[in-house]
mmCIF file of C-alpha atoms and ligand atoms in Angstrom:
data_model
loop_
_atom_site.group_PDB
_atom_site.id
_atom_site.type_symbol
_atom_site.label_atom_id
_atom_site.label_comp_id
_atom_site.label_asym_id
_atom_site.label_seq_id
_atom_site.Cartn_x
_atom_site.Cartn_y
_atom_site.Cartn_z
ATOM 1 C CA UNK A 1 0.000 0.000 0.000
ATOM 2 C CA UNK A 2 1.115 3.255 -1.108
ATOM 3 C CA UNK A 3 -0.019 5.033 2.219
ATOM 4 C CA UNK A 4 2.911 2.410 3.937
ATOM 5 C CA UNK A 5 5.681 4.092 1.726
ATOM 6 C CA UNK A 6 7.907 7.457 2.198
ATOM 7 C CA UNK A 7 6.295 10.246 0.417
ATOM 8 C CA UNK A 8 8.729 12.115 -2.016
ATOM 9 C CA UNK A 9 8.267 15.406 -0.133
ATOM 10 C CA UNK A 10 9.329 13.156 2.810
ATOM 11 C CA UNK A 11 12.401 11.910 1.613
ATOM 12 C CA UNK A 12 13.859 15.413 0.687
ATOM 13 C CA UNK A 13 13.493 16.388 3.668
ATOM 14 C CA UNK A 14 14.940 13.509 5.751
ATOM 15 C CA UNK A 15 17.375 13.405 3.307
ATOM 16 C CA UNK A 16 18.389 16.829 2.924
ATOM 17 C CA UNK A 17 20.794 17.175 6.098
ATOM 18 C CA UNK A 18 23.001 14.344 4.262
ATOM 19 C CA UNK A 19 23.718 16.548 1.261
ATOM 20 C CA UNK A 20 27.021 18.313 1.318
ATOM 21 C CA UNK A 21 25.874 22.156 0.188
ATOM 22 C CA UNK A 22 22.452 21.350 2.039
ATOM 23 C CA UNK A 23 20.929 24.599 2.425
ATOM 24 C CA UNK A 24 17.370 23.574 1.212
ATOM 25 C CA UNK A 25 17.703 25.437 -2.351
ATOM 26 C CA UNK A 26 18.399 21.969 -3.855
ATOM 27 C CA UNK A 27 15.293 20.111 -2.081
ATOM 28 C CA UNK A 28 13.341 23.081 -3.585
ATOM 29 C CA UNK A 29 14.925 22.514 -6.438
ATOM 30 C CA UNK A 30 13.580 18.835 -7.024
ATOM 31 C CA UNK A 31 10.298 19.597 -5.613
ATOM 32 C CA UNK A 32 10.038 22.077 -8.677
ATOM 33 C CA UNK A 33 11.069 18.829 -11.001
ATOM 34 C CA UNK A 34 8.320 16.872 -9.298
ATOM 35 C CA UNK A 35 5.836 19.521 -9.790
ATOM 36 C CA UNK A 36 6.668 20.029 -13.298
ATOM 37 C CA UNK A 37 6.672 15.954 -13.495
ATOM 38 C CA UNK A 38 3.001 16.013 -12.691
ATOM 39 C CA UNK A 39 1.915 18.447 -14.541
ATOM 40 C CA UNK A 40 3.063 16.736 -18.007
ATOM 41 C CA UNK A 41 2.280 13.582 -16.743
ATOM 42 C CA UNK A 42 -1.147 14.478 -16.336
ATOM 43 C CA UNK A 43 -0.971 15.836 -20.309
ATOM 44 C CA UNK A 44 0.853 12.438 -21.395
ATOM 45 C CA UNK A 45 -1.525 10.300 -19.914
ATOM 46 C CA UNK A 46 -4.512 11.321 -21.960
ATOM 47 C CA UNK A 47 -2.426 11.818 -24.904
ATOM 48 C CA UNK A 48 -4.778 10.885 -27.656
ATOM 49 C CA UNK A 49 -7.748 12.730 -25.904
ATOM 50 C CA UNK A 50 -5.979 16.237 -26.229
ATOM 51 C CA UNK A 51 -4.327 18.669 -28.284
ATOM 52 C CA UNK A 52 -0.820 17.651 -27.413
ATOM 53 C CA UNK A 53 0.023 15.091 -30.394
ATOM 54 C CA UNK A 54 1.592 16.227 -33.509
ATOM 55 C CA UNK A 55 4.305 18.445 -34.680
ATOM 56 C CA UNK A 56 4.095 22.143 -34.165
ATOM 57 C CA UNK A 57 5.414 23.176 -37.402
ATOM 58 C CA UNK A 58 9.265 24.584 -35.797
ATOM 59 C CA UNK A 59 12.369 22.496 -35.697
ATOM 60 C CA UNK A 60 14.753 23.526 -32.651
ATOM 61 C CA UNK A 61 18.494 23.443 -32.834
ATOM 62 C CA UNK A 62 19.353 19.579 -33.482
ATOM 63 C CA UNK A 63 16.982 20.315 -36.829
ATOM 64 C CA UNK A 64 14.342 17.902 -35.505
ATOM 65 C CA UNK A 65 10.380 18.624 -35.714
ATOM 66 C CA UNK A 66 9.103 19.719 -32.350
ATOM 67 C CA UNK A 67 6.233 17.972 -30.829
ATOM 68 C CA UNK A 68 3.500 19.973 -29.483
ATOM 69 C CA UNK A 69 4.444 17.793 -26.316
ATOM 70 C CA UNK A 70 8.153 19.098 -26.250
ATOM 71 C CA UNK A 71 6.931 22.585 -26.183
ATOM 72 C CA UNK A 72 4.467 21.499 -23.459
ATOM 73 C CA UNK A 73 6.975 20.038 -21.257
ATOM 74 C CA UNK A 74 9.666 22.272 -22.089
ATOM 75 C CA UNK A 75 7.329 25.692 -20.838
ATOM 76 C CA UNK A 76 6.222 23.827 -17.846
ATOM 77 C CA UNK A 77 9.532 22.606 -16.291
ATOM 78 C CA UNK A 78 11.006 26.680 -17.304
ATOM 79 C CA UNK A 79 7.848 27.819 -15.477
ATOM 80 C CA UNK A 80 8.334 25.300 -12.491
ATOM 81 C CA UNK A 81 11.727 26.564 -12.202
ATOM 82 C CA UNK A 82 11.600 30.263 -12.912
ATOM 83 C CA UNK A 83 8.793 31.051 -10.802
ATOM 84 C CA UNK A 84 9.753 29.198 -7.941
ATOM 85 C CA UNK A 85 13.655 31.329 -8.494
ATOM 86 C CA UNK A 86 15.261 28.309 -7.648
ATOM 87 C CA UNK A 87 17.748 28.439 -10.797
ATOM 88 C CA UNK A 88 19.902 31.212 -11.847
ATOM 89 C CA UNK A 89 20.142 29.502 -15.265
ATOM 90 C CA UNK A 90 18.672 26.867 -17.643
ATOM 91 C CA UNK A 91 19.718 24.458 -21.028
ATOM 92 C CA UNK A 92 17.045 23.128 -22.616
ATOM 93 C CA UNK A 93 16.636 20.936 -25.770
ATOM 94 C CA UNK A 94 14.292 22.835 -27.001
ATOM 95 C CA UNK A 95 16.106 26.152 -26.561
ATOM 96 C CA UNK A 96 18.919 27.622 -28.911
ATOM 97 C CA UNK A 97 20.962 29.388 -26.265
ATOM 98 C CA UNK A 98 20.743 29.135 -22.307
ATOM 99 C CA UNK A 99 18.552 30.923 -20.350
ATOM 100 C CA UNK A 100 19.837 33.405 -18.164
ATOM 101 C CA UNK A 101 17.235 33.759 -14.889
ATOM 102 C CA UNK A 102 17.083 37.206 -13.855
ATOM 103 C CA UNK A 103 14.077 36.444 -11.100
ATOM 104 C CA UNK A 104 11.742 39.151 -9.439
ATOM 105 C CA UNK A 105 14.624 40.522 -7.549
ATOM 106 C CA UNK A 106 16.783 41.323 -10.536
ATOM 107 C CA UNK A 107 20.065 39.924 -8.793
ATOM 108 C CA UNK A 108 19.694 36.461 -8.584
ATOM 109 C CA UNK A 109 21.509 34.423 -5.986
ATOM 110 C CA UNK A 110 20.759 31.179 -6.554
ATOM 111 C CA UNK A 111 23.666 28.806 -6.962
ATOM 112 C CA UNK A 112 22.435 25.666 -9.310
ATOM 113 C CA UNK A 113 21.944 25.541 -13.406
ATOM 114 C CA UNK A 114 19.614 23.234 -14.439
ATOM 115 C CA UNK A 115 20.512 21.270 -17.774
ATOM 116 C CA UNK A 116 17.289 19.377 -19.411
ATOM 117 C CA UNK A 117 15.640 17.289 -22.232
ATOM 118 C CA UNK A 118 11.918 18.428 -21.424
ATOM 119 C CA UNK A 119 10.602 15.508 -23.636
ATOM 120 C CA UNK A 120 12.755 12.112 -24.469
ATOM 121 C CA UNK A 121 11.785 9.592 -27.338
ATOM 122 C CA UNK A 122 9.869 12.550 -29.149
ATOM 123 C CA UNK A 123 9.479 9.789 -31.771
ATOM 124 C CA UNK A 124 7.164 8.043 -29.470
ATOM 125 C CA UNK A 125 4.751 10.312 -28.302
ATOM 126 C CA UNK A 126 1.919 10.001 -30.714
ATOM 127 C CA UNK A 127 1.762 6.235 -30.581
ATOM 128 C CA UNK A 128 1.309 5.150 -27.240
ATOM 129 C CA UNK A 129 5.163 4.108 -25.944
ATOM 130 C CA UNK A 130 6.920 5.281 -22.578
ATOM 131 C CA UNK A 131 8.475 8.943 -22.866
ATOM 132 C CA UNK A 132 10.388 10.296 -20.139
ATOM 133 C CA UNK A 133 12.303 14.394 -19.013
ATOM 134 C CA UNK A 134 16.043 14.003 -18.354
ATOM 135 C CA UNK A 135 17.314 16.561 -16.185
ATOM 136 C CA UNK A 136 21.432 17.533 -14.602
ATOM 137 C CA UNK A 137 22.174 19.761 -12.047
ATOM 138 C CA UNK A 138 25.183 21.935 -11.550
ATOM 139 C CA UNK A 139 26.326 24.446 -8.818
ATOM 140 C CA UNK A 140 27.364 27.367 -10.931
ATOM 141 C CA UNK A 141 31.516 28.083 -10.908
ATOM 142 C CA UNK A 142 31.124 32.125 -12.001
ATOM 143 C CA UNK A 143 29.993 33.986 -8.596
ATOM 144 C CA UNK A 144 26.643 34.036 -7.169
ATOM 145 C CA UNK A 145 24.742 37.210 -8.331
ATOM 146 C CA UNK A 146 26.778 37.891 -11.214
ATOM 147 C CA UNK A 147 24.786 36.800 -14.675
ATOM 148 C CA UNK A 148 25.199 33.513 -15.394
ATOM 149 C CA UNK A 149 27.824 32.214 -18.032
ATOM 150 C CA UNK A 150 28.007 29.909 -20.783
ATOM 151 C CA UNK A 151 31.124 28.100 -18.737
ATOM 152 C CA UNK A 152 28.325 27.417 -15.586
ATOM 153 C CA UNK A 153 26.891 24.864 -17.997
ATOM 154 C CA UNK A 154 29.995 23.565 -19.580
ATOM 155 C CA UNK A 155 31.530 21.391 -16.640
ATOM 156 C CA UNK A 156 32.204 17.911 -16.602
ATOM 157 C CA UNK A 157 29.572 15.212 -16.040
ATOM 158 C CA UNK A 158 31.289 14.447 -12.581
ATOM 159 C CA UNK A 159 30.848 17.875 -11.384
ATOM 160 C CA UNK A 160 27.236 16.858 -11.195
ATOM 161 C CA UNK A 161 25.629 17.865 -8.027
ATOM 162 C CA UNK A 162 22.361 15.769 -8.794
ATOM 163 C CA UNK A 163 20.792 14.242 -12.008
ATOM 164 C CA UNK A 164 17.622 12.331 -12.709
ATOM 165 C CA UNK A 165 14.655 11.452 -14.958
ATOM 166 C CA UNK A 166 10.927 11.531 -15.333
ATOM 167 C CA UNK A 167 9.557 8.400 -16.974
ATOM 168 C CA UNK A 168 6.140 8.619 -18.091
ATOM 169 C CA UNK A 169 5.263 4.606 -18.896
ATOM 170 C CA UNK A 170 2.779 2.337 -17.307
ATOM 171 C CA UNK A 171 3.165 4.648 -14.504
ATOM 172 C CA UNK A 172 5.068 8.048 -14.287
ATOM 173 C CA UNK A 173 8.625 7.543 -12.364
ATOM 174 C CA UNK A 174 10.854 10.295 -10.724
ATOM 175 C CA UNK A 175 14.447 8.480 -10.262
ATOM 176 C CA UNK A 176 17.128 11.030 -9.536
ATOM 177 C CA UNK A 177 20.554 10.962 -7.761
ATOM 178 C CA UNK A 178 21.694 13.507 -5.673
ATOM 179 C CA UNK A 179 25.670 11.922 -5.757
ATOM 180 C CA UNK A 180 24.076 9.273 -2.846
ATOM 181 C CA UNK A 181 22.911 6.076 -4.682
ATOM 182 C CA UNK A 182 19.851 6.138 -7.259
ATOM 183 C CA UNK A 183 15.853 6.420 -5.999
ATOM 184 C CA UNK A 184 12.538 5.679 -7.572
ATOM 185 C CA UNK A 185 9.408 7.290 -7.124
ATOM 186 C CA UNK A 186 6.363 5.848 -8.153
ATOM 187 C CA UNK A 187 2.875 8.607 -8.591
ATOM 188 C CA UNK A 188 0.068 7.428 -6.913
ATOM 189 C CA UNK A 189 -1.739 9.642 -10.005
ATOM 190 C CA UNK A 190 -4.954 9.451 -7.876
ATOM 191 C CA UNK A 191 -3.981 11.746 -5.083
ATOM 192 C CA UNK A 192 -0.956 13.048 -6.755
ATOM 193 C CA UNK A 193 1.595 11.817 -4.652
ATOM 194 C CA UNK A 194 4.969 10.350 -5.424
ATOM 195 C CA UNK A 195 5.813 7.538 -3.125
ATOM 196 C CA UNK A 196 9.330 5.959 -2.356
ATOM 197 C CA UNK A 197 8.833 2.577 -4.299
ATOM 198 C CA UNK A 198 12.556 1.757 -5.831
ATOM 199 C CA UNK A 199 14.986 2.435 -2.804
ATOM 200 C CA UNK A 200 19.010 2.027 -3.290
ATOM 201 C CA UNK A 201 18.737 0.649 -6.903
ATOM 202 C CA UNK A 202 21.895 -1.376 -7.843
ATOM 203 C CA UNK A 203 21.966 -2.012 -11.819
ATOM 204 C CA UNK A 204 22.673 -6.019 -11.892
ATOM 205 C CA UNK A 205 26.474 -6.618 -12.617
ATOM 206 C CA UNK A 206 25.968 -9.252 -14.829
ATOM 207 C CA UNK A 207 23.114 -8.022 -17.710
ATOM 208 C CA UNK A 208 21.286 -10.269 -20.650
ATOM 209 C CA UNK A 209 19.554 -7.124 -22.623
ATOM 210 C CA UNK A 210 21.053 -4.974 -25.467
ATOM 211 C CA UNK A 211 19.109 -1.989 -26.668
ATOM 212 C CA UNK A 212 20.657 -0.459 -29.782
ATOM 213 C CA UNK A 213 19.411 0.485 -33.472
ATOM 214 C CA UNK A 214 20.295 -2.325 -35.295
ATOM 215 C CA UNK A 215 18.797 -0.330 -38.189
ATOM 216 C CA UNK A 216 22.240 1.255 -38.642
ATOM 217 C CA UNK A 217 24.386 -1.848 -37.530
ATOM 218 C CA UNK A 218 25.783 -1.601 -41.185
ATOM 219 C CA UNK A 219 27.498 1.929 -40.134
ATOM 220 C CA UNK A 220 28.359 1.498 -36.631
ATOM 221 C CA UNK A 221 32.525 1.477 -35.744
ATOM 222 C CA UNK A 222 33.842 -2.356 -36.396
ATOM 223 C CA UNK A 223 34.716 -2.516 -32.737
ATOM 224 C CA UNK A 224 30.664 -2.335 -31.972
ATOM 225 C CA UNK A 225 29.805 -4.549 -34.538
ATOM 226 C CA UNK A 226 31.822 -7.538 -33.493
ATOM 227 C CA UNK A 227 30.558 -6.732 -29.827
ATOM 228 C CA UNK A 228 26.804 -7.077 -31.111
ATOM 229 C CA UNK A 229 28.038 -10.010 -33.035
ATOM 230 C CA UNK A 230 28.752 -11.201 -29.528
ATOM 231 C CA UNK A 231 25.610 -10.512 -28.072
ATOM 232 C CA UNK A 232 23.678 -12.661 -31.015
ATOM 233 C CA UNK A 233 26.231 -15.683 -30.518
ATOM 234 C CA UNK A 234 24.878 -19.582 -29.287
ATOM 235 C CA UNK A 235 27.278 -19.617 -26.116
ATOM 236 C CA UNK A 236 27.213 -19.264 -22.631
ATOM 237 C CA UNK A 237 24.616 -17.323 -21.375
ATOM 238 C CA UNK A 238 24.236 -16.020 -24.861
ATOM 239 C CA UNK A 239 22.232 -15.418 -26.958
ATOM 240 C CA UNK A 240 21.696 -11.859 -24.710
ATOM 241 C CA UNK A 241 17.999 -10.784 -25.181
ATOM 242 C CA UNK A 242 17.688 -7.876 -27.568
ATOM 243 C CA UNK A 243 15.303 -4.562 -26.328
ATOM 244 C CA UNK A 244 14.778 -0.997 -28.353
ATOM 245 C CA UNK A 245 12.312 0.941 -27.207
ATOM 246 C CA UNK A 246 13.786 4.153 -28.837
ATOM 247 C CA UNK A 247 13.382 5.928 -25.664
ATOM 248 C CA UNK A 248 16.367 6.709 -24.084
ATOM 249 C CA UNK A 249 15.130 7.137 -20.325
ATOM 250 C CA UNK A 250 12.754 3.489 -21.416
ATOM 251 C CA UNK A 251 15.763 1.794 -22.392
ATOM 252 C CA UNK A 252 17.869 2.869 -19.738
ATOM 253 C CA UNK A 253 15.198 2.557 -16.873
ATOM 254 C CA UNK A 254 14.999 -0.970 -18.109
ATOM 255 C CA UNK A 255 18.215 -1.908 -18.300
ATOM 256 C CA UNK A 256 19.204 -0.772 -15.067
ATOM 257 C CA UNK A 257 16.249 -2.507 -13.209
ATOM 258 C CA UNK A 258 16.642 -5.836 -15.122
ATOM 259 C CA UNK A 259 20.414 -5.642 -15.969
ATOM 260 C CA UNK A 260 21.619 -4.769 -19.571
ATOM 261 C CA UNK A 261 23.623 -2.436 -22.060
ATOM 262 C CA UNK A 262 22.280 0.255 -23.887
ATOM 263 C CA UNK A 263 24.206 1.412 -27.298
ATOM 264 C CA UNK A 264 24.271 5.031 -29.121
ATOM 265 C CA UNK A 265 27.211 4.892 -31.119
ATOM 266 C CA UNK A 266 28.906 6.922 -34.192
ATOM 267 C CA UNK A 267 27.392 6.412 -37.387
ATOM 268 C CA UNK A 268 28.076 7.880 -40.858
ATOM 269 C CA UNK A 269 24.764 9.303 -40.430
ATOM 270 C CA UNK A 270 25.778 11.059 -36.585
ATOM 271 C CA UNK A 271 29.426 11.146 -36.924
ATOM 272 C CA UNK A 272 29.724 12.615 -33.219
ATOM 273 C CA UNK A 273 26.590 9.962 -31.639
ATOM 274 C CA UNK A 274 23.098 11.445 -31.459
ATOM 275 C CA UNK A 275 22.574 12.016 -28.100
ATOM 276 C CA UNK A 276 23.404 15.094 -26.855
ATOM 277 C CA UNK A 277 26.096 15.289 -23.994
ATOM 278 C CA UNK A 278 24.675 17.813 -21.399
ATOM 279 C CA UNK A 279 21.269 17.133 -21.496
ATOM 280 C CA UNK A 280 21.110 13.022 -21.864
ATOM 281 C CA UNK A 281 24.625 11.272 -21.536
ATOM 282 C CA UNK A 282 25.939 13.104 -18.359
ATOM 283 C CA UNK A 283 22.536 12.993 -15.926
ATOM 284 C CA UNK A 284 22.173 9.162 -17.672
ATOM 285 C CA UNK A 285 26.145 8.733 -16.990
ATOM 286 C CA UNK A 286 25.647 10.163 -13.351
ATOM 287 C CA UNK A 287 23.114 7.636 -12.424
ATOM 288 C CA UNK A 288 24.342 4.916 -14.309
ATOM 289 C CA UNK A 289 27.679 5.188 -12.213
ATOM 290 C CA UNK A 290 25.712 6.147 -8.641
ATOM 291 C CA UNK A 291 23.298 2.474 -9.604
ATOM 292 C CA UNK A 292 26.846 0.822 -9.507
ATOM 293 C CA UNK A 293 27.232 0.572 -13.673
ATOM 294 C CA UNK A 294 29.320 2.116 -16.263
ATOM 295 C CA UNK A 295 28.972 4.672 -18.815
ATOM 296 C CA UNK A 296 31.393 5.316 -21.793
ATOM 297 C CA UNK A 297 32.214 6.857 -25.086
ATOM 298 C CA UNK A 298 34.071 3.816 -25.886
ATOM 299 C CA UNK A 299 37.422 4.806 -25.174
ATOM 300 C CA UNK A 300 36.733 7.673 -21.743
ATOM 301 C CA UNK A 301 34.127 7.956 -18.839
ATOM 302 C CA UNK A 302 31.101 10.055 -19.971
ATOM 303 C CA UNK A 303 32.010 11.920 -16.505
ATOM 304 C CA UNK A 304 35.389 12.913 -18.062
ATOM 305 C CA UNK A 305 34.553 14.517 -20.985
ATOM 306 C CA UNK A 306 35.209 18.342 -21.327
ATOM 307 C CA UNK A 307 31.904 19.562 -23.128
ATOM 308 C CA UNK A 308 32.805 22.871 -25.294
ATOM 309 C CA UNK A 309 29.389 22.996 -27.108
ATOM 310 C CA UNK A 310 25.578 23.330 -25.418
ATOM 311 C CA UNK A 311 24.041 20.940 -27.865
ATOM 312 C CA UNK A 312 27.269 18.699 -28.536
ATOM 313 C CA UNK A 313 26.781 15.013 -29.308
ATOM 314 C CA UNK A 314 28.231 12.112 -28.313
ATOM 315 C CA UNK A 315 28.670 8.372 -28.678
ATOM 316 C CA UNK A 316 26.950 6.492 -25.411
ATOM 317 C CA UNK A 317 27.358 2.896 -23.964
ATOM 318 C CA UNK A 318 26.122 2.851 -20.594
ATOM 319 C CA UNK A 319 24.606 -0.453 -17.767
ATOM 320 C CA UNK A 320 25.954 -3.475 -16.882
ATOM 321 C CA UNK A 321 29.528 -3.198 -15.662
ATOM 322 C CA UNK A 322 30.528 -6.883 -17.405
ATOM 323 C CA UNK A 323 28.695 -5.798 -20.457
ATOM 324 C CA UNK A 324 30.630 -2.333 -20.768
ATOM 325 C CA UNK A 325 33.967 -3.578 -20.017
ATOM 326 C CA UNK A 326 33.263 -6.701 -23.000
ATOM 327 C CA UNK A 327 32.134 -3.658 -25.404
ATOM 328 C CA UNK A 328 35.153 -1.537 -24.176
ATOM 329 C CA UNK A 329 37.318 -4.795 -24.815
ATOM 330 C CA UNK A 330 36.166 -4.748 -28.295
ATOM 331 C CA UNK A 331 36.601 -1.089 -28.981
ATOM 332 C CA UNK A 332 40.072 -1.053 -27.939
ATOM 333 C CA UNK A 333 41.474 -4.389 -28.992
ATOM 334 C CA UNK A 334 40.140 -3.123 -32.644
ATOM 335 C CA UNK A 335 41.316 -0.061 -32.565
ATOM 336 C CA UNK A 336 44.660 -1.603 -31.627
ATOM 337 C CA UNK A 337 44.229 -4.024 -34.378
ATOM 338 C CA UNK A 338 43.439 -1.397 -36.972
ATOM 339 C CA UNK A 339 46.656 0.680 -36.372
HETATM 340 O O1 FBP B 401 15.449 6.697 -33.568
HETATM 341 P P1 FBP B 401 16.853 6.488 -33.118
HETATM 342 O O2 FBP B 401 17.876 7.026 -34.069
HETATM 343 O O3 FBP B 401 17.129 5.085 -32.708
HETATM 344 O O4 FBP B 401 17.030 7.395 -31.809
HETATM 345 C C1 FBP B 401 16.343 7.115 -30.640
HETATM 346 C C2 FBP B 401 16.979 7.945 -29.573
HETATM 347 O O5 FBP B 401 16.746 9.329 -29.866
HETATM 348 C C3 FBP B 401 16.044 9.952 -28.777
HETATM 349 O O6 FBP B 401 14.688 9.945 -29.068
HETATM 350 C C4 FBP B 401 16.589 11.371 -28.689
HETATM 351 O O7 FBP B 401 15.930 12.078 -27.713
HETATM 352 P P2 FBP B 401 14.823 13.202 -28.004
HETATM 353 O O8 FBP B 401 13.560 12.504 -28.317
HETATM 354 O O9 FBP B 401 14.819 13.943 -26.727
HETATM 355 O O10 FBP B 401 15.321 14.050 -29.149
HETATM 356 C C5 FBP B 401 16.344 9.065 -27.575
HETATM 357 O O11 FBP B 401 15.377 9.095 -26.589
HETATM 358 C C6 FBP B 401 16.375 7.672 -28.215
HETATM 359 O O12 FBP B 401 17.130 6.763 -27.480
HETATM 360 MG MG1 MG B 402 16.280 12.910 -25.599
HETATM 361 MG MG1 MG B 403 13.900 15.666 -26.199
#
């Protein structure tokens, strides 16, 4: 029974004397995020019914169509976060340059930037399958009360203070990390309360699921070839089982409940990997690594890389640590082999 469970409000606030810059801005923070969370859940869920299917016409930066439901979410996690001045800056997907937030009192001294994907698996929304908000939060390295700067946003994956998602499936999830293990909330949608129903979870060592494209298998690096080649062969505990849902957050949530690897590489046609480094691999990276997986480019730790760009893309392989370091094995010894 829900009732039985820790609230989410709860939990912040039991939980917020154990955070290292705990000064309650970053439980208000995530209480914006779950706000936010309900409020496009509650759109999501009756999808079909309303006037939040479709394209509206624009493409943002990445040149992709945007969905009437990434404008949704996109205005309602700015608004959850801008009114409630809990941010003195924002990246969004769905926005060309960062937003700088001035706030009622014109000198803002907050201390976090908020990095998100307002809507992930676009692709999905207007027939029926699990969609999810990835969001990454940074204290901000220029001084508090000075504008924010491009270089706030541009810090390493590690420097992550907390990261999470919103997964909007069967039921709507809030899993986030703030640097002390990974926790799942569950909404009870009836009474619009999220309760406490995936404590401490550990991403199984040893996975059986791959989740990649194979649609462009025939352009993907040799190295991840042979390792998918792998996956598909009659030994051992192989053949692995394979899963796409083309949802990044559905894939991921997935594999990290049920143990498995999930695959974004290069391809001729995204050279640099699709998904975008700020926004989806770091928060994805952060949690992978706080469930007790891996993330990787292939050759460095997500965490390590030094973004220069607000939309840059990268290659992603992130779950199981026995998977990762069998891909990684493959990478390299190819690499090696090709030089
Ligand atoms: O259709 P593809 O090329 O397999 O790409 C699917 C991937 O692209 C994404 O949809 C990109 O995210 P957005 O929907 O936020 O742009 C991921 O969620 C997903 O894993
Ligand atoms: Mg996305
Ligand atoms: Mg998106």
């Amino acid at each position: 029974m829900s009732e039985n469970r820790l609230t989410l409000g709860e939990y912040i606030i039991e939980n917020q004397s154990h955070f290292e810059y705990s000064s309650g801005e970053l439980s208000k923070l995530i209480n914006s995020i779950r706000l936010a969370a309900k409020t496009v859940s509650h759109k999501v869920n009756k999808a079909g019914l309303v006037d939040i299917i479709g394209a509206v016409g624009d493409t943002n930066i990445q040149g992709e169509d945007q969905q009437r439901l990434d404008v949704f979410a996109n205005d309602a996690f700015k608004k959850a976060l801008i009114n409630r001045e809990i941010v003195c800056g924002i990246v969004s997907e769905e926005e060309v340059e960062f937003i700088a937030v001035e706030g009622k009192k014109k000198t803002n001294t907050n201390k976090y930037v908020v990095l998100m994907d307002p809507l992930d698996g676009s692709s999905n929304i207007d027939v029926n399958v699990s969609v999810g908000t990835i969001f990454s939060v940074f204290r901000r390295i220029t001084p508090v009360g000075t504008p924010v700067q491009k270089e706030d946003f541009l810090q390493k994956g590690d420097m992550q203070v907390a990261a999470g998602y919103i997964i909007y499936g069967t039921s709507t999830m809030l899993v986030y990390s703030v640097g002390q293990g990974v926790n799942g909330f569950t909404l009870n949608p009836a009474i619009g309360t999220f309760y406490l129903s995936h404590p401490d979870i550990k991403i199984p060592y040893k996975g059986s699921i791959y989740s990649v494209n194979e649609g462009y298998y025939s352009h993907f690096p040799d190295g991840v070839k042979k390792y998918i080649k792998y996956c598909q062969e009659e030994k051992d505990d192989r053949p692995y089982t394979s899963r796409y849902i083309g949802s990044l957050v559905s894939d991921f949530h997935r594999n990290m409940i049920n143990g498995g690897i999930y695959l974004y590489p290069t391809s001729s046609k995204y050279p640099e990997g699709k998904l975008r480094l700020l926004y989806e691999c770091n928060p994805i990276a952060f949690l992978a690594e706080q469930a007790g997986g891996k993330a990787t480019d292939g050759f460095k730790r997500i965490l390590d890389l030094e973004p220069k760009e607000l939309h840059q893309r990268a290659p992603i392989f992130c779950g199981s640590k026995n998977m990762i370091d069998k891909l990684v094995d493959f990478i390299t010894s190819n690499t090696i082999a090709n030089e």
